[in-house]
PDB file of C-alpha atoms in Angstrom:
ATOM      1  CA  MET A   1      24.441 -26.196 -83.111  1.00 64.00           C
ATOM      2  CA  PRO A   2      21.862 -23.099 -83.263  1.00 70.00           C
ATOM      3  CA  PRO A   3      19.015 -22.977 -81.228  1.00 75.00           C
ATOM      4  CA  LEU A   4      15.963 -23.529 -82.355  1.00 85.00           C
ATOM      5  CA  LEU A   5      13.585 -21.149 -83.101  1.00 96.00           C
ATOM      6  CA  ILE A   6      10.711 -21.594 -80.518  1.00 97.00           C
ATOM      7  CA  ASP A   7       6.784 -19.901 -80.311  1.00 98.00           C
ATOM      8  CA  PRO A   8       6.055 -19.973 -77.070  1.00 98.00           C
ATOM      9  CA  HIS A   9       2.455 -18.061 -76.698  1.00 98.00           C
ATOM     10  CA  CYS A  10       0.367 -18.537 -79.700  1.00 98.00           C
ATOM     11  CA  HIS A  11      -3.362 -19.273 -80.146  1.00 98.00           C
ATOM     12  CA  LEU A  12      -3.420 -21.988 -82.956  1.00 98.00           C
ATOM     13  CA  LEU A  13      -5.402 -24.861 -81.385  1.00 98.00           C
ATOM     14  CA  PRO A  14      -8.799 -25.100 -83.303  1.00 98.00           C
ATOM     15  CA  GLY A  15     -12.329 -23.538 -81.638  1.00 97.00           C
ATOM     16  CA  ILE A  16     -10.917 -23.298 -78.013  1.00 97.00           C
ATOM     17  CA  ASP A  17     -10.915 -19.675 -77.378  1.00 97.00           C
ATOM     18  CA  ASP A  18     -10.132 -16.369 -79.813  1.00 97.00           C
ATOM     19  CA  GLY A  19      -7.839 -17.680 -81.296  1.00 98.00           C
ATOM     20  CA  SER A  20      -8.239 -20.391 -84.510  1.00 98.00           C
ATOM     21  CA  ARG A  21     -11.641 -20.771 -85.471  1.00 97.00           C
ATOM     22  CA  ASN A  22     -11.385 -23.948 -87.351  1.00 98.00           C
ATOM     23  CA  ILE A  23      -8.825 -26.760 -88.014  1.00 97.00           C
ATOM     24  CA  GLU A  24      -7.946 -25.434 -91.759  1.00 97.00           C
ATOM     25  CA  THR A  25      -7.578 -22.148 -89.746  1.00 98.00           C
ATOM     26  CA  THR A  26      -4.700 -23.882 -87.698  1.00 98.00           C
ATOM     27  CA  LEU A  27      -2.953 -25.529 -90.705  1.00 98.00           C
ATOM     28  CA  ALA A  28      -2.351 -22.356 -91.941  1.00 98.00           C
ATOM     29  CA  LEU A  29      -1.283 -20.775 -89.280  1.00 98.00           C
ATOM     30  CA  LEU A  30       1.175 -24.020 -88.478  1.00 98.00           C
ATOM     31  CA  ARG A  31       2.495 -23.006 -92.453  1.00 97.00           C
ATOM     32  CA  LYS A  32       3.292 -19.737 -91.687  1.00 97.00           C
ATOM     33  CA  GLU A  33       5.043 -20.445 -88.660  1.00 97.00           C
ATOM     34  CA  GLN A  34       7.469 -22.846 -90.716  1.00 96.00           C
ATOM     35  CA  GLU A  35       7.756 -20.472 -93.697  1.00 96.00           C
ATOM     36  CA  ASP A  36       9.132 -17.847 -90.646  1.00 95.00           C
ATOM     37  CA  GLY A  37      11.546 -20.975 -89.861  1.00 96.00           C
ATOM     38  CA  VAL A  38       9.572 -21.824 -86.085  1.00 97.00           C
ATOM     39  CA  GLN A  39      10.729 -25.268 -85.602  1.00 96.00           C
ATOM     40  CA  ALA A  40       8.445 -25.835 -81.966  1.00 97.00           C
ATOM     41  CA  VAL A  41       5.298 -24.172 -80.527  1.00 98.00           C
ATOM     42  CA  VAL A  42       3.831 -23.847 -77.379  1.00 98.00           C
ATOM     43  CA  PHE A  43       0.377 -24.304 -77.701  1.00 98.00           C
ATOM     44  CA  THR A  44      -1.074 -21.364 -74.932  1.00 98.00           C
ATOM     45  CA  PRO A  45      -5.000 -21.398 -75.304  1.00 98.00           C
ATOM     46  CA  HIS A  46      -6.899 -18.634 -72.618  1.00 98.00           C
ATOM     47  CA  PHE A  47      -7.830 -19.963 -69.319  1.00 98.00           C
ATOM     48  CA  TYR A  48      -9.758 -18.128 -66.923  1.00 98.00           C
ATOM     49  CA  TYR A  49     -10.100 -19.244 -63.436  1.00 97.00           C
ATOM     50  CA  GLU A  50     -13.086 -17.558 -63.240  1.00 94.00           C
ATOM     51  CA  ARG A  51     -14.827 -18.392 -66.443  1.00 95.00           C
ATOM     52  CA  MET A  52     -14.317 -22.508 -66.474  1.00 96.00           C
ATOM     53  CA  THR A  53     -12.889 -25.477 -64.401  1.00 97.00           C
ATOM     54  CA  LEU A  54      -9.541 -26.919 -64.463  1.00 98.00           C
ATOM     55  CA  GLU A  55     -11.275 -30.038 -65.856  1.00 98.00           C
ATOM     56  CA  SER A  56     -13.436 -28.705 -68.961  1.00 98.00           C
ATOM     57  CA  PHE A  57     -10.164 -26.377 -69.661  1.00 98.00           C
ATOM     58  CA  ALA A  58      -7.858 -29.476 -69.967  1.00 98.00           C
ATOM     59  CA  ALA A  59     -10.568 -31.695 -71.693  1.00 98.00           C
ATOM     60  CA  ASN A  60     -11.246 -29.641 -74.475  1.00 98.00           C
ATOM     61  CA  ARG A  61      -7.335 -28.299 -75.197  1.00 98.00           C
ATOM     62  CA  GLN A  62      -6.264 -31.978 -75.044  1.00 98.00           C
ATOM     63  CA  ALA A  63      -9.461 -32.661 -77.905  1.00 98.00           C
ATOM     64  CA  ALA A  64      -8.468 -29.759 -80.345  1.00 98.00           C
ATOM     65  CA  TYR A  65      -4.598 -30.940 -79.360  1.00 98.00           C
ATOM     66  CA  ARG A  66      -5.384 -34.484 -81.100  1.00 97.00           C
ATOM     67  CA  ALA A  67      -7.375 -32.559 -84.030  1.00 97.00           C
ATOM     68  CA  THR A  68      -4.453 -30.559 -84.661  1.00 97.00           C
ATOM     69  CA  ALA A  69      -1.660 -33.364 -84.295  1.00 97.00           C
ATOM     70  CA  ALA A  70      -4.120 -35.733 -86.836  1.00 97.00           C
ATOM     71  CA  ALA A  71      -4.366 -32.683 -89.185  1.00 97.00           C
ATOM     72  CA  CYS A  72      -0.440 -31.899 -89.492  1.00 96.00           C
ATOM     73  CA  LYS A  73       0.053 -35.654 -89.826  1.00 95.00           C
ATOM     74  CA  GLN A  74      -2.218 -35.425 -92.879  1.00 96.00           C
ATOM     75  CA  ALA A  75      -0.853 -32.072 -93.886  1.00 96.00           C
ATOM     76  CA  GLY A  76       3.024 -33.338 -93.795  1.00 94.00           C
ATOM     77  CA  LEU A  77       3.494 -30.290 -91.371  1.00 94.00           C
ATOM     78  CA  ARG A  78       6.235 -30.782 -89.415  1.00 91.00           C
ATOM     79  CA  VAL A  79       6.196 -28.597 -86.348  1.00 91.00           C
ATOM     80  CA  ALA A  80       6.604 -29.995 -82.820  1.00 94.00           C
ATOM     81  CA  GLY A  81       4.404 -28.677 -80.378  1.00 96.00           C
ATOM     82  CA  ARG A  82       3.861 -28.771 -76.268  1.00 97.00           C
ATOM     83  CA  LEU A  83       0.375 -27.742 -74.345  1.00 98.00           C
ATOM     84  CA  GLY A  84       0.541 -24.840 -72.289  1.00 98.00           C
ATOM     85  CA  ALA A  85      -1.958 -22.309 -70.819  1.00 98.00           C
ATOM     86  CA  GLU A  86      -2.003 -18.032 -71.085  1.00 98.00           C
ATOM     87  CA  VAL A  87      -3.891 -17.930 -67.418  1.00 98.00           C
ATOM     88  CA  TYR A  88      -5.209 -14.816 -66.559  1.00 98.00           C
ATOM     89  CA  PHE A  89      -4.286 -13.745 -63.040  1.00 98.00           C
ATOM     90  CA  SER A  90      -6.066 -14.552 -60.389  1.00 97.00           C
ATOM     91  CA  PRO A  91      -5.399 -15.442 -56.654  1.00 96.00           C
ATOM     92  CA  GLY A  92      -7.485 -18.222 -56.948  1.00 96.00           C
ATOM     93  CA  LEU A  93      -5.002 -19.850 -59.272  1.00 95.00           C
ATOM     94  CA  LEU A  94      -3.390 -20.827 -55.895  1.00 95.00           C
ATOM     95  CA  SER A  95      -5.865 -23.653 -55.048  1.00 96.00           C
ATOM     96  CA  LEU A  96      -5.214 -24.960 -58.524  1.00 97.00           C
ATOM     97  CA  ASP A  97      -3.088 -27.876 -59.836  1.00 97.00           C
ATOM     98  CA  LEU A  98      -0.872 -25.642 -61.759  1.00 98.00           C
ATOM     99  CA  ARG A  99       0.696 -28.858 -63.184  1.00 98.00           C
ATOM    100  CA  GLN A 100      -1.753 -28.865 -65.756  1.00 98.00           C
ATOM    101  CA  LEU A 101      -1.332 -25.114 -66.642  1.00 98.00           C
ATOM    102  CA  ALA A 102       2.059 -25.412 -66.748  1.00 98.00           C
ATOM    103  CA  PHE A 103       3.867 -25.460 -70.394  1.00 98.00           C
ATOM    104  CA  ALA A 104       3.532 -29.177 -70.270  1.00 98.00           C
ATOM    105  CA  GLY A 105       6.720 -31.415 -68.991  1.00 96.00           C
ATOM    106  CA  THR A 106       8.463 -27.948 -67.868  1.00 98.00           C
ATOM    107  CA  ASN A 107       7.795 -25.388 -64.591  1.00 98.00           C
ATOM    108  CA  TYR A 108       7.086 -22.513 -66.844  1.00 98.00           C
ATOM    109  CA  LEU A 109       3.733 -21.120 -66.217  1.00 98.00           C
ATOM    110  CA  LEU A 110       2.246 -18.159 -68.622  1.00 98.00           C
ATOM    111  CA  VAL A 111       0.531 -15.585 -67.113  1.00 98.00           C
ATOM    112  CA  GLU A 112      -1.720 -12.543 -68.552  1.00 98.00           C
ATOM    113  CA  LEU A 113      -2.398  -9.614 -65.999  1.00 98.00           C
ATOM    114  CA  PRO A 114      -4.972  -7.494 -66.965  1.00 98.00           C
ATOM    115  CA  THR A 115      -4.944  -4.534 -68.874  1.00 96.00           C
ATOM    116  CA  THR A 116      -7.166  -2.011 -67.926  1.00 94.00           C
ATOM    117  CA  PHE A 117      -6.368  -1.964 -64.687  1.00 96.00           C
ATOM    118  CA  GLN A 118      -3.705  -3.093 -61.736  1.00 97.00           C
ATOM    119  CA  PRO A 119      -4.497  -5.876 -59.426  1.00 96.00           C
ATOM    120  CA  GLY A 120      -3.701  -6.013 -56.065  1.00 95.00           C
ATOM    121  CA  GLY A 121      -1.134  -8.803 -54.894  1.00 96.00           C
ATOM    122  CA  ILE A 122       0.453  -9.480 -58.080  1.00 98.00           C
ATOM    123  CA  GLY A 123       4.133  -9.940 -56.536  1.00 98.00           C
ATOM    124  CA  GLU A 124       2.354 -12.038 -53.528  1.00 97.00           C
ATOM    125  CA  VAL A 125       0.484 -14.177 -55.814  1.00 98.00           C
ATOM    126  CA  LEU A 126       3.517 -14.450 -58.152  1.00 98.00           C
ATOM    127  CA  PHE A 127       6.145 -15.312 -55.295  1.00 98.00           C
ATOM    128  CA  ALA A 128       3.312 -17.825 -54.482  1.00 98.00           C
ATOM    129  CA  ILE A 129       3.436 -19.641 -57.655  1.00 98.00           C
ATOM    130  CA  GLN A 130       7.294 -19.835 -57.265  1.00 98.00           C
ATOM    131  CA  GLN A 131       6.993 -21.618 -53.525  1.00 97.00           C
ATOM    132  CA  ARG A 132       5.265 -24.137 -55.589  1.00 97.00           C
ATOM    133  CA  GLY A 133       8.015 -24.609 -57.897  1.00 97.00           C
ATOM    134  CA  PHE A 134       6.781 -23.088 -60.924  1.00 98.00           C
ATOM    135  CA  THR A 135       8.617 -19.919 -62.734  1.00 98.00           C
ATOM    136  CA  PRO A 136       5.877 -17.588 -63.860  1.00 98.00           C
ATOM    137  CA  ILE A 137       6.250 -16.219 -67.373  1.00 98.00           C
ATOM    138  CA  LEU A 138       4.797 -12.661 -67.877  1.00 99.00           C
ATOM    139  CA  ALA A 139       3.046 -12.245 -71.400  1.00 98.00           C
ATOM    140  CA  HIS A 140       3.034  -9.196 -73.350  1.00 98.00           C
ATOM    141  CA  VAL A 141       4.333  -7.018 -70.379  1.00 98.00           C
ATOM    142  CA  GLU A 142       4.379  -3.986 -73.062  1.00 98.00           C
ATOM    143  CA  ARG A 143       0.151  -4.415 -72.724  1.00 97.00           C
ATOM    144  CA  TYR A 144       0.043  -3.319 -69.735  1.00 98.00           C
ATOM    145  CA  PRO A 145      -0.539   0.619 -69.099  1.00 97.00           C
ATOM    146  CA  TYR A 146       0.827   0.711 -65.347  1.00 98.00           C
ATOM    147  CA  VAL A 147       3.724  -1.144 -66.140  1.00 98.00           C
ATOM    148  CA  THR A 148       4.537   1.695 -68.892  1.00 97.00           C
ATOM    149  CA  GLU A 149       3.568   4.519 -66.446  1.00 96.00           C
ATOM    150  CA  ASP A 150       6.045   2.383 -63.903  1.00 97.00           C
ATOM    151  CA  PRO A 151       8.728   0.317 -65.228  1.00 98.00           C
ATOM    152  CA  THR A 152       9.656  -0.383 -61.078  1.00 98.00           C
ATOM    153  CA  LEU A 153       6.752  -2.744 -61.522  1.00 98.00           C
ATOM    154  CA  LEU A 154       8.667  -5.344 -63.865  1.00 98.00           C
ATOM    155  CA  TYR A 155      12.118  -4.493 -62.472  1.00 98.00           C
ATOM    156  CA  GLN A 156      10.295  -5.826 -58.879  1.00 98.00           C
ATOM    157  CA  TRP A 157       8.842  -8.747 -60.337  1.00 98.00           C
ATOM    158  CA  VAL A 158      11.913  -9.649 -62.824  1.00 98.00           C
ATOM    159  CA  SER A 159      14.236  -9.178 -59.693  1.00 98.00           C
ATOM    160  CA  ALA A 160      11.811 -11.478 -57.555  1.00 98.00           C
ATOM    161  CA  GLY A 161      12.460 -14.402 -60.111  1.00 98.00           C
ATOM    162  CA  ALA A 162       9.548 -14.083 -62.742  1.00 98.00           C
ATOM    163  CA  LEU A 163      10.495 -13.674 -66.926  1.00 98.00           C
ATOM    164  CA  ALA A 164       8.691 -11.357 -69.013  1.00 98.00           C
ATOM    165  CA  GLN A 165       7.733 -12.275 -72.339  1.00 98.00           C
ATOM    166  CA  ILE A 166       7.126  -9.518 -75.629  1.00 98.00           C
ATOM    167  CA  ASN A 167       4.987  -9.873 -78.155  1.00 98.00           C
ATOM    168  CA  ALA A 168       6.858  -9.535 -82.051  1.00 98.00           C
ATOM    169  CA  SER A 169       4.105  -6.976 -83.174  1.00 97.00           C
ATOM    170  CA  SER A 170       4.561  -4.725 -80.845  1.00 96.00           C
ATOM    171  CA  LEU A 171       8.730  -4.659 -81.850  1.00 95.00           C
ATOM    172  CA  ILE A 172       7.559  -4.627 -85.666  1.00 94.00           C
ATOM    173  CA  ARG A 173       5.223  -1.202 -85.255  1.00 87.00           C
ATOM    174  CA  SER A 174       6.809   1.819 -85.424  1.00 76.00           C
ATOM    175  CA  GLY A 175       6.452   4.049 -82.194  1.00 90.00           C
ATOM    176  CA  GLN A 176       6.208   4.440 -78.499  1.00 93.00           C
ATOM    177  CA  THR A 177       5.761   1.294 -77.245  1.00 95.00           C
ATOM    178  CA  ALA A 178       8.314  -0.138 -79.867  1.00 96.00           C
ATOM    179  CA  LYS A 179      10.883   2.674 -78.462  1.00 95.00           C
ATOM    180  CA  MET A 180       9.821   1.414 -74.415  1.00 96.00           C
ATOM    181  CA  LEU A 181      10.344  -2.168 -75.378  1.00 97.00           C
ATOM    182  CA  GLN A 182      14.347  -1.361 -76.373  1.00 96.00           C
ATOM    183  CA  LYS A 183      14.177  -0.132 -73.345  1.00 97.00           C
ATOM    184  CA  TYR A 184      13.030  -2.989 -71.083  1.00 98.00           C
ATOM    185  CA  ILE A 185      15.664  -4.952 -73.737  1.00 98.00           C
ATOM    186  CA  ARG A 186      18.644  -2.925 -72.407  1.00 97.00           C
ATOM    187  CA  TRP A 187      17.570  -2.849 -68.832  1.00 98.00           C
ATOM    188  CA  ASN A 188      17.241  -7.225 -68.963  1.00 98.00           C
ATOM    189  CA  LEU A 189      13.694  -6.635 -68.099  1.00 98.00           C
ATOM    190  CA  VAL A 190      12.386  -9.317 -71.299  1.00 98.00           C
ATOM    191  CA  HIS A 191      13.101 -12.476 -71.961  1.00 98.00           C
ATOM    192  CA  LEU A 192      10.974 -13.949 -74.418  1.00 98.00           C
ATOM    193  CA  LEU A 193       9.819 -13.241 -78.025  1.00 98.00           C
ATOM    194  CA  ALA A 194       6.275 -14.822 -79.052  1.00 98.00           C
ATOM    195  CA  SER A 195       3.665 -14.256 -81.676  1.00 98.00           C
ATOM    196  CA  ASP A 196       0.742 -14.114 -79.597  1.00 98.00           C
ATOM    197  CA  ALA A 197      -0.994 -14.987 -82.775  1.00 98.00           C
ATOM    198  CA  HIS A 198      -4.379 -15.454 -83.153  1.00 97.00           C
ATOM    199  CA  SER A 199      -5.975 -15.483 -86.793  1.00 96.00           C
ATOM    200  CA  VAL A 200      -4.233 -15.595 -90.041  1.00 94.00           C
ATOM    201  CA  ASP A 201      -5.084 -11.887 -91.450  1.00 92.00           C
ATOM    202  CA  HIS A 202      -5.557  -9.691 -88.243  1.00 89.00           C
ATOM    203  CA  ARG A 203      -3.135 -11.020 -85.524  1.00 94.00           C
ATOM    204  CA  PRO A 204      -0.781 -13.835 -87.708  1.00 96.00           C
ATOM    205  CA  PRO A 205       2.479 -15.737 -87.134  1.00 97.00           C
ATOM    206  CA  ASN A 206       4.995 -12.866 -87.166  1.00 96.00           C
ATOM    207  CA  LEU A 207       7.992 -14.293 -85.376  1.00 97.00           C
ATOM    208  CA  LYS A 208      10.488 -13.653 -88.243  1.00 96.00           C
ATOM    209  CA  ASP A 209      10.722 -10.365 -88.972  1.00 96.00           C
ATOM    210  CA  GLY A 210       9.686  -9.567 -84.461  1.00 97.00           C
ATOM    211  CA  TYR A 211      13.667 -11.427 -84.092  1.00 97.00           C
ATOM    212  CA  LYS A 212      15.318  -8.669 -86.949  1.00 96.00           C
ATOM    213  CA  ALA A 213      14.029  -6.154 -85.098  1.00 96.00           C
ATOM    214  CA  LEU A 214      16.070  -7.256 -81.988  1.00 96.00           C
ATOM    215  CA  PRO A 215      19.358  -6.155 -81.173  1.00 94.00           C
ATOM    216  CA  PRO A 216      21.430  -9.034 -82.539  1.00 95.00           C
ATOM    217  CA  GLN A 217      22.979  -9.706 -79.041  1.00 96.00           C
ATOM    218  CA  ALA A 218      19.560  -9.762 -77.539  1.00 96.00           C
ATOM    219  CA  ALA A 219      17.894 -11.944 -80.872  1.00 97.00           C
ATOM    220  CA  ARG A 220      20.624 -14.547 -79.877  1.00 96.00           C
ATOM    221  CA  ARG A 221      19.535 -14.299 -76.308  1.00 97.00           C
ATOM    222  CA  PHE A 222      15.912 -14.454 -76.926  1.00 97.00           C
ATOM    223  CA  MET A 223      15.948 -17.805 -79.277  1.00 97.00           C
ATOM    224  CA  LYS A 224      18.253 -19.422 -76.949  1.00 96.00           C
ATOM    225  CA  ASN A 225      15.680 -18.718 -74.130  1.00 97.00           C
ATOM    226  CA  GLY A 226      12.757 -19.986 -76.037  1.00 97.00           C
ATOM    227  CA  GLU A 227      14.421 -23.134 -76.922  1.00 96.00           C
ATOM    228  CA  GLN A 228      15.736 -23.280 -72.715  1.00 97.00           C
ATOM    229  CA  VAL A 229      12.106 -22.885 -71.808  1.00 98.00           C
ATOM    230  CA  PHE A 230      10.417 -25.372 -74.460  1.00 97.00           C
ATOM    231  CA  TRP A 231      13.052 -27.912 -72.964  1.00 96.00           C
ATOM    232  CA  GLY A 232      11.869 -27.358 -69.395  1.00 97.00           C
ATOM    233  CA  ASN A 233      15.812 -26.258 -68.627  1.00 97.00           C
ATOM    234  CA  PRO A 234      16.785 -23.870 -66.079  1.00 95.00           C
ATOM    235  CA  LEU A 235      16.798 -20.281 -67.734  1.00 93.00           C
ATOM    236  CA  VAL A 236      19.265 -17.952 -66.047  1.00 91.00           C
ATOM    237  CA  PRO A 237      18.830 -14.662 -67.321  1.00 95.00           C
ATOM    238  CA  PRO A 238      21.304 -11.188 -66.932  1.00 96.00           C
ATOM    239  CA  GLU A 239      21.008  -9.172 -64.029  1.00 97.00           C
ATOM    240  CA  PRO A 240      17.938  -6.670 -64.116  1.00 98.00           C
ATOM    241  CA  VAL A 241      18.572  -2.784 -63.842  1.00 98.00           C
ATOM    242  CA  GLU A 242      16.453  -0.640 -62.114  1.00 97.00           C
ATOM    243  CA  PRO A 243      14.735   2.501 -64.294  1.00 97.00           C
ATOM    244  CA  GLN A 244      15.621   5.829 -63.091  1.00 96.00           C
ATOM    245  CA  TYR A 245      13.128   8.688 -63.823  1.00 94.00           C
ATOM    246  CA  ARG A 246      14.721  11.703 -65.117  1.00 92.00           C
ATOM    247  CA  PHE A 247      13.692  14.792 -66.680  1.00 89.00           C
ATOM    248  CA  GLY A 248      10.220  13.721 -67.777  1.00 87.00           C
ATOM    249  CA  GLN A 249      11.104  10.365 -69.188  1.00 91.00           C
ATOM    250  CA  TRP A 250      12.080   6.573 -68.261  1.00 93.00           C
ATOM    251  CA  ASN A 251      16.329   6.331 -68.422  1.00 89.00           C
TER     252      ASN A 251
END
């Protein structure tokens, strides 16, 4: 049996973050996921330790999920869902009950790093998360300029046990980012493909096109990885290769 096509990172729950604004948009986004062959999604609204309490976030997320489930049932949409979060990096996360932020029923935790600066202590916090029994998944690693400038950072985090996710849109667009991602794939530094969908027009679900842009072997591996993560099964990735800087470029 072929693996399920999973979208492990999307912002489709209505009215909870900068993703879907209402239930009508949520249904349109889920229809697009279904048309692309996606059979299950992890709903990952943004969580910011410094801006909201875990209790208020969990309550709002649950209400949005219930509304989504009821609307899908009425509309006849059959896409399996699991609750999670896109957790913005902060050392303060270690004071929280991470079980409420991890993908429901699993030990996987999606972590977003800052895109405008490199915070201190990334490796230490990721290690502490793992010591708590969770596997951090670094969200859209192509968006961090300090990783692009020095991919050995990503190598260090992955070698220490973190997983890394990339956005389909970054692969689909031609340019330097897509070329760099192909290197990440060759170095075994990334493991999951997601849509990170936010809206119908500007950031739509696009996993079908994203998988087409992957090398066939990587596409099969990423699809299997997505299913393993969704069901909470252990994921054993291939050994990462340390990037080498030669003649003015990373190889």
